[in-house]
C-alpha positions as a LaTeX table, in Angstrom:
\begin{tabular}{lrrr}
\hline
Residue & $x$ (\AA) & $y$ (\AA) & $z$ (\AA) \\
\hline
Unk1 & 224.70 & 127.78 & 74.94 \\
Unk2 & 224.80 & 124.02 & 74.12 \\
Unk3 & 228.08 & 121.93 & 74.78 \\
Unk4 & 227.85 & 121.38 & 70.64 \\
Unk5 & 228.21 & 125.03 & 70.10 \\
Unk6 & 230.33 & 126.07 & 67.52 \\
Unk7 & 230.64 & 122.42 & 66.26 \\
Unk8 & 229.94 & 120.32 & 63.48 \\
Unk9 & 228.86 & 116.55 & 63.15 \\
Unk10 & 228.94 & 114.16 & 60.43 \\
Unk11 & 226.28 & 111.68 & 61.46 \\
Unk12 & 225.40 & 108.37 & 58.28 \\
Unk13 & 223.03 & 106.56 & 57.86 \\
Unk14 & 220.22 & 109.24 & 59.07 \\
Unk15 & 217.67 & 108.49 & 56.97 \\
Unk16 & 216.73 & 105.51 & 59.40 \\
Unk17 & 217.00 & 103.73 & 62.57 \\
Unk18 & 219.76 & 104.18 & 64.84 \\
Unk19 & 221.28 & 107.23 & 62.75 \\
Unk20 & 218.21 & 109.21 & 62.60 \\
Unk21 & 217.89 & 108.74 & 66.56 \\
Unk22 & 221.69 & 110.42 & 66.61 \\
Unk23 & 220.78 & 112.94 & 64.16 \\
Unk24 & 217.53 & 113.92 & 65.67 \\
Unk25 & 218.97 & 113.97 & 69.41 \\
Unk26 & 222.14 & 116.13 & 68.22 \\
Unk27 & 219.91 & 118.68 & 66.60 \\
Unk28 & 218.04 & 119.01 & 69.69 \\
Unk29 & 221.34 & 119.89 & 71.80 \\
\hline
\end{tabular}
């Protein structure tokens, strides 16, 4: 079980860059 778990996270501005680093690295955890 992940420390995310159970949780949900809003992350803009996905598409590119910074965001999609955030958005790919949460969806790993």
């Amino acid at each position: 079980m992940g420390k995310l778990d159970g949780k949900v996270a809003l992350v803009t501005g996905a598409g590119r860059g910074i965001g999609r680093g955030i958005a790919l690295l949460l969806a790993r955890e």
